[in-house]
CSV table of C-alpha atoms in Angstrom, one decimal:
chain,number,residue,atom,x,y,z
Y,56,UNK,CA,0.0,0.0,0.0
Y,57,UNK,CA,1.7,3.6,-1.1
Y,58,UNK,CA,1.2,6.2,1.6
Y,59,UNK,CA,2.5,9.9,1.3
Y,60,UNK,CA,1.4,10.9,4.9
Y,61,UNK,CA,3.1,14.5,5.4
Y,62,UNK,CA,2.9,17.0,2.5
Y,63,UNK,CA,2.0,20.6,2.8
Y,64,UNK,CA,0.0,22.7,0.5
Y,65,UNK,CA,2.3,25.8,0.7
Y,66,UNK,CA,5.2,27.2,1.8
Y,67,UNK,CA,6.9,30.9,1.4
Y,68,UNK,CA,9.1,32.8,1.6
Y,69,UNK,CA,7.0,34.1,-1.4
Y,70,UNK,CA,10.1,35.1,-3.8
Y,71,UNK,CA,10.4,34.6,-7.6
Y,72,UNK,CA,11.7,31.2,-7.4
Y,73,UNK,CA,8.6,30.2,-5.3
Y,74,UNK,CA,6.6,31.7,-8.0
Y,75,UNK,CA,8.3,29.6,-10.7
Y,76,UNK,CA,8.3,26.9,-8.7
Y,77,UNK,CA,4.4,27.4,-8.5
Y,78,UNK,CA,3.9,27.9,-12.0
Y,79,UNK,CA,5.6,24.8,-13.1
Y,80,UNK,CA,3.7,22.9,-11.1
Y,81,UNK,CA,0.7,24.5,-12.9
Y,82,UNK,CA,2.3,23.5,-15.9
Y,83,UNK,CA,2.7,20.2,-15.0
Y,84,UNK,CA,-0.3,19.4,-13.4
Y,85,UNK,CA,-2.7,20.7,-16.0
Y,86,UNK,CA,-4.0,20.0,-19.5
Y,87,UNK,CA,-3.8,22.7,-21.7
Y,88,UNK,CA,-5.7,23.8,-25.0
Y,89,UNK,CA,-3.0,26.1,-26.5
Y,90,UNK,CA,0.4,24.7,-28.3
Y,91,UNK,CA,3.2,25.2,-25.6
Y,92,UNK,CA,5.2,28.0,-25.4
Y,93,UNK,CA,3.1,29.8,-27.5
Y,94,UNK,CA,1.4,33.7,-26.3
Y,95,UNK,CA,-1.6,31.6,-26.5
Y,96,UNK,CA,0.0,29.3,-24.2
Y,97,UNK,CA,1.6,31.7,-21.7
Y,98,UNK,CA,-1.9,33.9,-21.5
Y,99,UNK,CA,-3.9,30.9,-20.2
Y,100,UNK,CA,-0.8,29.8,-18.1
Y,101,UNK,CA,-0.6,33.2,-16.2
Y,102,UNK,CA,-4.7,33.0,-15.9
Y,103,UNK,CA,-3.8,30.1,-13.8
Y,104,UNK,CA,-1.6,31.4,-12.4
Y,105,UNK,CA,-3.2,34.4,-11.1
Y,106,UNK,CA,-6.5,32.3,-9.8
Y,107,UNK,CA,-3.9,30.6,-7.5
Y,108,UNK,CA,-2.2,33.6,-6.4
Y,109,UNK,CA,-5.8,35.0,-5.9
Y,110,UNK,CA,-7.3,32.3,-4.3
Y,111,UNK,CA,-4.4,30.6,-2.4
Y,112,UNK,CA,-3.4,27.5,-1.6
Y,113,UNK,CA,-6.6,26.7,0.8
Y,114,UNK,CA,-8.8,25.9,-2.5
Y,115,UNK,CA,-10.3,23.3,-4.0
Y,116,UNK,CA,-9.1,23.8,-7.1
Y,117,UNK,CA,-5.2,23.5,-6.0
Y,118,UNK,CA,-6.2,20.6,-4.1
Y,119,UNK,CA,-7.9,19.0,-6.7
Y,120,UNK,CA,-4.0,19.0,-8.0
Y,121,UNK,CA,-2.8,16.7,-5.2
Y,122,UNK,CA,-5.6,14.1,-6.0
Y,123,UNK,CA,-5.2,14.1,-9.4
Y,124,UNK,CA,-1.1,13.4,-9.0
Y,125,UNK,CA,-2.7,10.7,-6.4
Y,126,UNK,CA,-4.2,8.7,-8.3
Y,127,UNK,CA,-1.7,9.3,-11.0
Y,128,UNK,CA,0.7,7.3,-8.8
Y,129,UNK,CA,-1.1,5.1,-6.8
Y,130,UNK,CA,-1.3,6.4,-3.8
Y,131,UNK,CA,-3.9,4.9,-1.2
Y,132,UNK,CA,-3.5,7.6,1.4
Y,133,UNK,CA,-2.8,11.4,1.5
Y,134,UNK,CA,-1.6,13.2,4.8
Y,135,UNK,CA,-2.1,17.0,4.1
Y,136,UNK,CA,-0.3,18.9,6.8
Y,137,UNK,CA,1.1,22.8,7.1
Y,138,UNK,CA,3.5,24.3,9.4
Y,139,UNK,CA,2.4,25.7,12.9
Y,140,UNK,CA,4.3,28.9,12.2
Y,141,UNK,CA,2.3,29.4,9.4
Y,142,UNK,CA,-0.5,30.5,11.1
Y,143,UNK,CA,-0.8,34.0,12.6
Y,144,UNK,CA,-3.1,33.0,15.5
Y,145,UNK,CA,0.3,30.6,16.7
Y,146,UNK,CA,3.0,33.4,16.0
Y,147,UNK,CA,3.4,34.6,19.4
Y,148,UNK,CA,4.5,30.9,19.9
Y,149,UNK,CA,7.1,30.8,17.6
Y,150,UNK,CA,8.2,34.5,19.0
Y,151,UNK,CA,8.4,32.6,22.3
Y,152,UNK,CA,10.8,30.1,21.1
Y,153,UNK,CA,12.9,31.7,18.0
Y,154,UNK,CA,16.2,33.4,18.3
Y,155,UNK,CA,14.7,36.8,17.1
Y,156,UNK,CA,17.3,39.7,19.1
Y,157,UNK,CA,19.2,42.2,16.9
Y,158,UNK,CA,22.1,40.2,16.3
Y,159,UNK,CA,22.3,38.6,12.3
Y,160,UNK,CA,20.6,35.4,12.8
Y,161,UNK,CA,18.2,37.1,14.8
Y,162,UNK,CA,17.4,39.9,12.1
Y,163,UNK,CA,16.9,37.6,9.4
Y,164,UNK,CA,14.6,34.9,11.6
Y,165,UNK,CA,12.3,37.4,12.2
Y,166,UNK,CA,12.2,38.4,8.7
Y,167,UNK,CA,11.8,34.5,7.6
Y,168,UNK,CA,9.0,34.1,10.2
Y,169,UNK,CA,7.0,37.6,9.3
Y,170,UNK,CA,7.3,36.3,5.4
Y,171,UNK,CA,6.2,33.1,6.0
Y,172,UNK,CA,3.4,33.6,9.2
Y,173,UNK,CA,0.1,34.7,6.9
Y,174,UNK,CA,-2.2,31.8,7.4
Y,175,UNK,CA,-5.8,30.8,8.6
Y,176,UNK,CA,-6.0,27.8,11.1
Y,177,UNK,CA,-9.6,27.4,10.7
Y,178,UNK,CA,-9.5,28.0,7.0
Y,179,UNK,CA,-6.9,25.5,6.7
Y,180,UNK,CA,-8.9,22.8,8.7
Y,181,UNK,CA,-12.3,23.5,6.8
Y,182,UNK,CA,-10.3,23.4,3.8
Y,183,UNK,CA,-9.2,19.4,4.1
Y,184,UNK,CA,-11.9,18.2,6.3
Y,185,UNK,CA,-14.3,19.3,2.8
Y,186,UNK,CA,-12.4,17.5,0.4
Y,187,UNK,CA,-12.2,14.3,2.5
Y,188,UNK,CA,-16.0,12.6,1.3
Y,189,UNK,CA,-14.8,13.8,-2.6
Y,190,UNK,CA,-11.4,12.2,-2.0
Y,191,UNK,CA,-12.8,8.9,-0.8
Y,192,UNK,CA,-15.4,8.6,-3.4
Y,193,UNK,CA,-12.1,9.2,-6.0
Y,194,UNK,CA,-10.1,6.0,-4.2
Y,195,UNK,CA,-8.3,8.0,-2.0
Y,196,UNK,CA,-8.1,8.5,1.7
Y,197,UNK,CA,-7.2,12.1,2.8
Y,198,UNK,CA,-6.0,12.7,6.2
Y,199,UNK,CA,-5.2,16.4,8.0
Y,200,UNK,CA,-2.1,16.4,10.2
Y,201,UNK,CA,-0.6,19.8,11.8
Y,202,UNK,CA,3.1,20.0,11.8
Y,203,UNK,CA,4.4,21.5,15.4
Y,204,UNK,CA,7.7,22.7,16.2
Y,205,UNK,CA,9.2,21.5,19.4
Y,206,UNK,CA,11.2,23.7,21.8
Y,207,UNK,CA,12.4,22.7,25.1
Y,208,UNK,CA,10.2,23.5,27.9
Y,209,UNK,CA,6.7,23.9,25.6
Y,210,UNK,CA,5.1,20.9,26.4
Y,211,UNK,CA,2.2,22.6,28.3
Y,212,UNK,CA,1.7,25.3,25.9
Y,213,UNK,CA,1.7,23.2,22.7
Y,214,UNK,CA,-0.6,20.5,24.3
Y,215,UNK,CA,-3.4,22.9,24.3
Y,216,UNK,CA,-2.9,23.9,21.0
Y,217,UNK,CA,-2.5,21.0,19.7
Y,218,UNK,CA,-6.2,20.7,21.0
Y,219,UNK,CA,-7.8,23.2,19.2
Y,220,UNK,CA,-8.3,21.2,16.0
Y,221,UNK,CA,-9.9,17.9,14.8
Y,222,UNK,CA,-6.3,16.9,14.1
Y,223,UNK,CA,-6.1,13.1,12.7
Y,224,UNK,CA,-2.6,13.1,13.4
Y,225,UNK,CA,0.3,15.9,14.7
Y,226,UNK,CA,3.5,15.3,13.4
Y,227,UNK,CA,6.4,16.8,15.8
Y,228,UNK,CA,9.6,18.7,14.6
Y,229,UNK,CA,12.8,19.7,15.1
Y,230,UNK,CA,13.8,22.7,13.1
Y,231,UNK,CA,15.3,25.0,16.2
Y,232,UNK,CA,18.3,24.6,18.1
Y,233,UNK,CA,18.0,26.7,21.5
Y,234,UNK,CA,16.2,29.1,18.5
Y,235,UNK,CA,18.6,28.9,15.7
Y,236,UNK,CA,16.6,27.9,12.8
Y,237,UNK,CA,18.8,25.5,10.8
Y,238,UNK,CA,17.5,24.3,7.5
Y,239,UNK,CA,17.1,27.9,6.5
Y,240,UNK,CA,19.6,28.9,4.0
Y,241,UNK,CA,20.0,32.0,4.8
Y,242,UNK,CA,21.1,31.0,8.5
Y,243,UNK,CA,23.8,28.1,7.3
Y,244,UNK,CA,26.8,29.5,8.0
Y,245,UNK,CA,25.9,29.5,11.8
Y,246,UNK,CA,27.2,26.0,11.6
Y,247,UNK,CA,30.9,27.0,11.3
Y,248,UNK,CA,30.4,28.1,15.2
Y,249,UNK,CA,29.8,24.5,16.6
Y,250,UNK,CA,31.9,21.6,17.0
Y,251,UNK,CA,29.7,19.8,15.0
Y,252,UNK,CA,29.8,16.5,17.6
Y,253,UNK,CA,28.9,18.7,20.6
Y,254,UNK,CA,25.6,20.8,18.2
Y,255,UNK,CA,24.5,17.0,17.2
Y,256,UNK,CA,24.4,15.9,20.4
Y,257,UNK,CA,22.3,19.3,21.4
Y,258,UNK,CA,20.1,18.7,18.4
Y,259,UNK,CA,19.2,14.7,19.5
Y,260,UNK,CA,19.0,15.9,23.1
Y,261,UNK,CA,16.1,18.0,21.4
Y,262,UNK,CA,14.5,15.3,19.3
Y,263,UNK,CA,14.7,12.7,22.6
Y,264,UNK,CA,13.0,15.8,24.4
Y,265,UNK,CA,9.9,15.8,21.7
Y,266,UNK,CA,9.8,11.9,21.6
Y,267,UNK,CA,9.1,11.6,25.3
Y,268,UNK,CA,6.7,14.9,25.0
Y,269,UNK,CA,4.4,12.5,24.0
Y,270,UNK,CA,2.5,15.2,22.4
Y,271,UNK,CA,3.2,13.6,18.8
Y,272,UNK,CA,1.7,10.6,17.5
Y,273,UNK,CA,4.6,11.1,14.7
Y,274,UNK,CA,8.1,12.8,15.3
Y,275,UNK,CA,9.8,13.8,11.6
Y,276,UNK,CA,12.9,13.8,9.3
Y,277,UNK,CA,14.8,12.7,12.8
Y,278,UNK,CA,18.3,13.8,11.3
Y,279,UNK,CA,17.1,16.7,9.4
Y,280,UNK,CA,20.1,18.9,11.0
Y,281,UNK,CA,22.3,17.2,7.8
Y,282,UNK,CA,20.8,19.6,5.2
Y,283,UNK,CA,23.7,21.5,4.6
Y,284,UNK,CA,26.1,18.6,4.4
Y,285,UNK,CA,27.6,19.4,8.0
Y,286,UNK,CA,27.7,16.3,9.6
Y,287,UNK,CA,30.6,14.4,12.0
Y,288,UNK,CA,31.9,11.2,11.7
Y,289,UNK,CA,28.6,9.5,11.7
Y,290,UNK,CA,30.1,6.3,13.5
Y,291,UNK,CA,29.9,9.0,16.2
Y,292,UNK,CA,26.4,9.4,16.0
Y,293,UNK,CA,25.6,6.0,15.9
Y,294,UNK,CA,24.8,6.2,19.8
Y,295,UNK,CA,22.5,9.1,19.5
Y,296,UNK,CA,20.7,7.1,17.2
Y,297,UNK,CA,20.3,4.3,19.5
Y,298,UNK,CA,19.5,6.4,22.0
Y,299,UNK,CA,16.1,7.8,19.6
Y,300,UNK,CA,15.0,4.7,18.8
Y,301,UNK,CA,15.1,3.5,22.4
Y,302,UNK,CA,12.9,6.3,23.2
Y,303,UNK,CA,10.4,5.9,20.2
Y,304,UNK,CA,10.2,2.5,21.1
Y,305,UNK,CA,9.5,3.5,25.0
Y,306,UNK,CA,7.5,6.1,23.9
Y,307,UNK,CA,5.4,4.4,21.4
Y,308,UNK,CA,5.6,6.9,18.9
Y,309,UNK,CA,6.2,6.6,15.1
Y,310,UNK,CA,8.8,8.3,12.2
Y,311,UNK,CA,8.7,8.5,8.7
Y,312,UNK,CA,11.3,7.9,5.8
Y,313,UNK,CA,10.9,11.7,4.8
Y,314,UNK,CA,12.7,12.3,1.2
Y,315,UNK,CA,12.5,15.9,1.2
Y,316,UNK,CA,16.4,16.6,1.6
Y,317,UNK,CA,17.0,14.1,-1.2
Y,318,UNK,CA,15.4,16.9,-3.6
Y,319,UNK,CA,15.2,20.3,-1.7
Y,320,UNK,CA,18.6,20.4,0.3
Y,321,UNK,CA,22.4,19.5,-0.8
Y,322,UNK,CA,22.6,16.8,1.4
Y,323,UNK,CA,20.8,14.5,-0.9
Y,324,UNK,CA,19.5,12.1,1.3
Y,325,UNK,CA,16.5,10.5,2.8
Y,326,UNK,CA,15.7,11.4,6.8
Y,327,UNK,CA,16.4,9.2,8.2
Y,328,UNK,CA,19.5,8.2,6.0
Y,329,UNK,CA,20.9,4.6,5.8
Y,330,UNK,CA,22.5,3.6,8.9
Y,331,UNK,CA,19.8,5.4,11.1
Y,332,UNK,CA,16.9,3.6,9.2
Y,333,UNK,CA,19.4,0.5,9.6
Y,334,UNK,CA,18.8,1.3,13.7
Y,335,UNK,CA,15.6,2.3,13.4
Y,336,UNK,CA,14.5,-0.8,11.7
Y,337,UNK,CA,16.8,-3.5,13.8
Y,338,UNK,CA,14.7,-1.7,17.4
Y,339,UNK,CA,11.1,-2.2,15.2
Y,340,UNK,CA,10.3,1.2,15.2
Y,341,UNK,CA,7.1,2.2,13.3
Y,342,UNK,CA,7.7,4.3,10.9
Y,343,UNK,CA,5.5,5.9,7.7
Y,344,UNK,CA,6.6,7.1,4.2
Y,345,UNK,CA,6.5,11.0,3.2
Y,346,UNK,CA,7.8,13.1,0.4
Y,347,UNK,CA,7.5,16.3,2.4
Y,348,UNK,CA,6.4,17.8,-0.9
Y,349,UNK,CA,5.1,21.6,-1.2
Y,350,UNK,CA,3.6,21.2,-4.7
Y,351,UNK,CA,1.3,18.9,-6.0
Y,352,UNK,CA,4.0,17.4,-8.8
Y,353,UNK,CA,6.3,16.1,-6.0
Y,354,UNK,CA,3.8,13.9,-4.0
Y,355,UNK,CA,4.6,10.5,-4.2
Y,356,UNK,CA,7.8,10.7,-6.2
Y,357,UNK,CA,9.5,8.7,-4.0
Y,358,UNK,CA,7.6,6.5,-2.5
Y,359,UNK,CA,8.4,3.3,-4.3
Y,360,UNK,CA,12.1,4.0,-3.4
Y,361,UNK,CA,10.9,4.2,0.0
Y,362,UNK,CA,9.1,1.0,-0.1
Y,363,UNK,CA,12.4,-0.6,-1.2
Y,364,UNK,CA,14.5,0.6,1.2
Y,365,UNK,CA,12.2,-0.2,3.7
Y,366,UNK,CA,11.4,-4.0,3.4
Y,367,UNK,CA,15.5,-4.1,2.5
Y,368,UNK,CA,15.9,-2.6,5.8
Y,369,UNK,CA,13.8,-5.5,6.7
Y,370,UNK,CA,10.6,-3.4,7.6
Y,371,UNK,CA,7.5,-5.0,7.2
Y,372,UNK,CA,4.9,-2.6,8.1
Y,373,UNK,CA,4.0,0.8,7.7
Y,374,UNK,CA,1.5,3.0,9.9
Y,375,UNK,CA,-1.0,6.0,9.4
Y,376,UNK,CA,-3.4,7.5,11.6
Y,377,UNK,CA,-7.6,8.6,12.1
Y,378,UNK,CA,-8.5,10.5,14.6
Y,379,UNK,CA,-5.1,9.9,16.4
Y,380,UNK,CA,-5.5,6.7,16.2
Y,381,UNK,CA,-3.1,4.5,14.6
Y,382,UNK,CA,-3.5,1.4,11.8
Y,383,UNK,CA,-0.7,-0.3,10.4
Y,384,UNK,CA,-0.7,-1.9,7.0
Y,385,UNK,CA,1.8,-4.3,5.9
Y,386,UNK,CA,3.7,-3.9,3.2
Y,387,UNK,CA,3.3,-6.1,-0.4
């Protein structure tokens, strides 16, 4: 069975390379009555275009994009999700939490987060929970996750937001160390500060943190702080990894094979990569498959690949969730 169980809808910064990015996926995604690259052609193109800029992603015509590329590849279950610090009613939250003072890293996180914080909880929610009768009467299940940062010490304040919404499943994240975002590009050369042994050890102190929150029915891309290629000896890390596993196991919470650094980030490589799936797998930790995409062409472009490495990894079951409530499906 082919799951893609944590995609998003829409991401900024809004720049001109997010607006390419959106129009190709227009492109791709939709029939058109004109000969390519024709006037013709780029009039209807940018009529698309503009409805999508107009509307936004919460519609169901952009939506209707995901299912179509669904069912294009197979795919038996979809689990929509956005970020939490995408929506303005949770910014004060993330203001909390980020590294926001006056030095460089904080000047430019509080730019990223005022670009990116310009969303609608409740429209986001109405938004997926609509589409879900249409989906299922198409052959496909639709799901509707959140996506929550974790920050030391939150626990009670997340928990309660976490409640606010008919959530099927929350998905936990560690994109923050002690407020350093660090998968944003603009913020990578904060890494040539750290002995990179000592920040990993930070980071999975952080990650074992949100595992034992218990606030997450899934915890994500588990080594995502590899984006930008800085990354020790990994035989060093081989003991934090053990360490996460333990705790999923203890904790009873699942991961995913997330590909989104294999086509987003240099690093090139599935979370978690080979010799932490290789732990993951050996402790019989659940885990899910995810493309992480943030455009409807990029769902499920992976997910054979991840199929693969998981039953070589000798993974024999996969897992989603209704109603936070968990099934698991075995794989063919």
């Amino acid at each position: 069975m082919k799951i893609d169980f944590h995609l998003h809808l829409e991401e900024g910064p809004y720049s001109p390379r997010w607006l390419q990015r959106t129009m190709e996926s227009l492109t791709a995604m939709t029939d058109s009555s004109e000969q390519i690259h024709t006037q013709a052609w780029m009039q209807e193109s940018f009529g698309r275009l503009e409805r999508r800029m107009t509307g936004g992603a919460f519609t169901e015509e952009w939506l209707d994009l995901y299912l179509k590329q669904a069912k294009q590849r197979g795919i038996h279950t979809v689990g929509i999700v956005d970020h939490l610090y995408r929506f303005t009613k949770y910014k004060a939250y993330y203001e909390k939490h980020m590294l926001l003072d006056d030095t460089l890293i904080g000047r430019l996180q509080r730019e990223w987060l005022d670009q990116v914080c310009m969303a609608d909880t409740e429209h986001f929610v109405a938004c997926i929970q609509a589409q879900k009768e249409k989906w299922q009467r198409e052959g496909v299940q639709l799901r509707l996750g959140i996506e929550a940062d974790y920050f030391p010490g939150c626990e009670q304040e997340l928990a309660g937001i976490l409640k606010e919404q008919p959530y099927d499943y929350v998905i936990g994240s560690v994109h923050f160390v002690d407020g350093w975002g660090f998968d944003n590009p603009a913020t990578q050369m904060y890494f040539e500060q750290f002995d990179l042994e000592v920040l990993y050890a930070r980071f999975f102190e952080i990650v074992g943190q949100a595992v034992s929150s218990r606030l997450f029915d899934i915890v994500a891309h588990l080594d995502n702080l590899k984006a930008f290629n800085y990354r020790p000896d990994e035989q060093r890390l081989l003991p934090m990894y053990e360490r996460i596993a333990d705790l999923l196991i203890a904790h009873d919470t699942a991961t995913e094979i997330n590909a989104g650094m294999v086509y987003r980030y240099p690093i090139r490589e599935m979370c978690p990569g080979p010799a932490f799936l290789a732990v993951l797998a050996a402790k019989g930790v659940l885990l899910t498959t995810s493309t992480d995409a943030h455009f409807p062409d990029d769902l499920g472009g992976y997910t054979d690949q991840q199929l693969e490495m998981l039953k070589q990894a000798g993974v024999r079951e996969i897992v989603t969730f209704q109603n936070r409530r968990r099934s698991r499906h075995w794989l063919e």
